[in-house]
């Protein structure tokens, strides 16, 4: 498997894991099983969104490089 494809798959898996973590955190928070205050919970969700956007940006750039290399 090419190096670029492997890195792209790892980025997608990390993004999927981040989405699952966000889903689990919000379900615990709204279910009452996770006792965190509003500021800490909002900050934790904001950090998760920032990490997810960074992974999305990394995946997009990697995919663009893969397409550019295959077209050359």
CSV table of N, CA and C in Angstrom, one decimal, residues 13-67:
chain,number,residue,atom,x,y,z
A,13,UNK,N,-9.4,7.4,10.2
A,13,UNK,CA,-9.6,6.7,11.4
A,13,UNK,C,-9.6,7.5,12.6
A,14,UNK,N,-8.6,8.5,12.6
A,14,UNK,CA,-8.5,9.4,13.8
A,14,UNK,C,-9.7,10.3,13.8
A,15,UNK,N,-10.2,10.8,12.7
A,15,UNK,CA,-11.4,11.6,12.6
A,15,UNK,C,-12.6,10.8,13.1
A,16,UNK,N,-12.7,9.6,12.7
A,16,UNK,CA,-13.8,8.7,13.1
A,16,UNK,C,-13.8,8.5,14.6
A,17,UNK,N,-12.6,8.3,15.2
A,17,UNK,CA,-12.4,8.1,16.6
A,17,UNK,C,-12.8,9.4,17.4
A,18,UNK,N,-12.4,10.5,16.8
A,18,UNK,CA,-12.8,11.8,17.5
A,18,UNK,C,-14.3,12.0,17.4
A,19,UNK,N,-15.0,11.6,16.3
A,19,UNK,CA,-16.4,11.8,16.3
A,19,UNK,C,-17.1,10.8,17.3
A,20,UNK,N,-16.6,9.6,17.4
A,20,UNK,CA,-17.1,8.7,18.4
A,20,UNK,C,-16.9,9.2,19.9
A,21,UNK,N,-15.8,9.8,20.1
A,21,UNK,CA,-15.5,10.4,21.4
A,21,UNK,C,-16.4,11.5,21.7
A,22,UNK,N,-16.7,12.4,20.7
A,22,UNK,CA,-17.6,13.5,20.9
A,22,UNK,C,-19.0,13.0,21.2
A,23,UNK,N,-19.4,12.0,20.4
A,23,UNK,CA,-20.8,11.4,20.6
A,23,UNK,C,-20.9,10.8,22.0
A,24,UNK,N,-19.9,10.1,22.4
A,24,UNK,CA,-20.0,9.5,23.8
A,24,UNK,C,-20.0,10.5,24.9
A,25,UNK,N,-19.2,11.6,24.7
A,25,UNK,CA,-19.1,12.6,25.7
A,25,UNK,C,-20.5,13.3,25.8
A,26,UNK,N,-21.1,13.7,24.7
A,26,UNK,CA,-22.4,14.3,24.7
A,26,UNK,C,-23.5,13.4,25.3
A,27,UNK,N,-23.4,12.1,25.0
A,27,UNK,CA,-24.5,11.2,25.5
A,27,UNK,C,-24.3,11.1,27.0
A,28,UNK,N,-23.1,11.0,27.5
A,28,UNK,CA,-22.9,10.9,28.9
A,28,UNK,C,-23.3,12.2,29.6
A,29,UNK,N,-23.0,13.4,29.0
A,29,UNK,CA,-23.3,14.7,29.6
A,29,UNK,C,-24.8,14.8,29.6
A,30,UNK,N,-25.6,14.6,28.6
A,30,UNK,CA,-27.0,14.8,28.6
A,30,UNK,C,-27.7,13.6,29.3
A,31,UNK,N,-27.1,12.5,29.5
A,31,UNK,CA,-27.7,11.4,30.2
A,31,UNK,C,-27.5,11.5,31.7
A,32,UNK,N,-26.7,12.5,32.1
A,32,UNK,CA,-26.5,12.7,33.6
A,32,UNK,C,-25.4,11.8,34.2
A,33,UNK,N,-24.7,11.0,33.4
A,33,UNK,CA,-23.7,10.1,33.9
A,33,UNK,C,-22.3,10.8,34.1
A,34,UNK,N,-22.1,11.9,33.4
A,34,UNK,CA,-20.9,12.6,33.5
A,34,UNK,C,-21.1,13.9,34.2
A,35,UNK,N,-20.5,14.0,35.3
A,35,UNK,CA,-20.7,15.2,36.2
A,35,UNK,C,-19.6,16.2,35.9
A,36,UNK,N,-19.9,17.1,35.0
A,36,UNK,CA,-18.9,18.2,34.7
A,36,UNK,C,-19.7,19.5,34.6
A,37,UNK,N,-19.1,20.6,34.9
A,37,UNK,CA,-19.8,21.9,34.9
A,37,UNK,C,-19.9,22.4,33.5
A,38,UNK,N,-20.6,23.4,33.3
A,38,UNK,CA,-20.9,23.9,31.9
A,38,UNK,C,-19.7,24.4,31.2
A,39,UNK,N,-18.8,25.1,31.9
A,39,UNK,CA,-17.6,25.7,31.3
A,39,UNK,C,-16.6,24.5,30.8
A,40,UNK,N,-16.4,23.6,31.7
A,40,UNK,CA,-15.5,22.5,31.4
A,40,UNK,C,-16.0,21.6,30.3
A,41,UNK,N,-17.3,21.4,30.3
A,41,UNK,CA,-17.9,20.6,29.2
A,41,UNK,C,-17.9,21.3,27.9
A,42,UNK,N,-18.2,22.6,27.9
A,42,UNK,CA,-18.1,23.3,26.7
A,42,UNK,C,-16.7,23.4,26.1
A,43,UNK,N,-15.7,23.6,27.0
A,43,UNK,CA,-14.3,23.7,26.6
A,43,UNK,C,-13.9,22.3,26.0
A,44,UNK,N,-14.3,21.2,26.6
A,44,UNK,CA,-13.9,19.9,26.2
A,44,UNK,C,-14.5,19.7,24.8
A,45,UNK,N,-15.8,20.0,24.6
A,45,UNK,CA,-16.4,19.9,23.3
A,45,UNK,C,-15.7,20.8,22.2
A,46,UNK,N,-15.4,22.0,22.6
A,46,UNK,CA,-14.7,22.9,21.7
A,46,UNK,C,-13.4,22.4,21.3
A,47,UNK,N,-12.6,21.8,22.2
A,47,UNK,CA,-11.3,21.2,21.8
A,47,UNK,C,-11.5,20.1,20.9
A,48,UNK,N,-12.5,19.2,21.1
A,48,UNK,CA,-12.8,18.1,20.2
A,48,UNK,C,-13.1,18.6,18.8
A,49,UNK,N,-13.9,19.7,18.7
A,49,UNK,CA,-14.3,20.2,17.4
A,49,UNK,C,-13.0,20.7,16.7
A,50,UNK,N,-12.2,21.4,17.5
A,50,UNK,CA,-10.9,22.0,16.9
A,50,UNK,C,-10.0,20.8,16.4
A,51,UNK,N,-9.9,19.8,17.1
A,51,UNK,CA,-9.1,18.6,16.7
A,51,UNK,C,-9.7,18.0,15.5
A,52,UNK,N,-11.0,17.8,15.4
A,52,UNK,CA,-11.7,17.3,14.3
A,52,UNK,C,-11.5,18.1,13.0
A,53,UNK,N,-11.6,19.4,13.2
A,53,UNK,CA,-11.3,20.3,12.0
A,53,UNK,C,-9.9,20.3,11.6
A,54,UNK,N,-9.0,20.1,12.5
A,54,UNK,CA,-7.6,20.0,12.1
A,54,UNK,C,-7.3,18.7,11.3
A,55,UNK,N,-7.9,17.6,11.8
A,55,UNK,CA,-7.8,16.4,11.1
A,55,UNK,C,-8.5,16.4,9.7
A,56,UNK,N,-9.6,17.1,9.6
A,56,UNK,CA,-10.2,17.3,8.3
A,56,UNK,C,-9.4,18.1,7.4
A,57,UNK,N,-8.7,19.1,7.9
A,57,UNK,CA,-7.9,19.9,7.1
A,57,UNK,C,-6.6,19.1,6.6
A,58,UNK,N,-6.1,18.3,7.5
A,58,UNK,CA,-4.9,17.5,7.2
A,58,UNK,C,-5.3,16.5,6.1
A,59,UNK,N,-6.5,15.8,6.3
A,59,UNK,CA,-6.9,14.9,5.3
A,59,UNK,C,-7.2,15.5,3.9
A,60,UNK,N,-7.7,16.7,3.9
A,60,UNK,CA,-8.0,17.4,2.7
A,60,UNK,C,-6.7,17.7,1.9
A,61,UNK,N,-5.7,18.2,2.7
A,61,UNK,CA,-4.4,18.5,2.1
A,61,UNK,C,-3.7,17.3,1.6
A,62,UNK,N,-3.8,16.2,2.3
A,62,UNK,CA,-3.2,14.9,1.9
A,62,UNK,C,-3.8,14.4,0.7
A,63,UNK,N,-5.2,14.5,0.6
A,63,UNK,CA,-5.9,14.0,-0.6
A,63,UNK,C,-5.5,14.8,-1.8
A,64,UNK,N,-5.4,16.1,-1.6
A,64,UNK,CA,-5.1,17.0,-2.7
A,64,UNK,C,-3.7,16.7,-3.2
A,65,UNK,N,-2.7,16.4,-2.3
A,65,UNK,CA,-1.4,16.0,-2.7
A,65,UNK,C,-1.4,14.7,-3.5
A,66,UNK,N,-2.2,13.7,-3.0
A,66,UNK,CA,-2.3,12.4,-3.7
A,66,UNK,C,-2.8,12.6,-5.1
A,67,UNK,N,-3.9,13.5,-5.3
A,67,UNK,CA,-4.5,13.7,-6.6
A,67,UNK,C,-3.4,14.4,-7.5
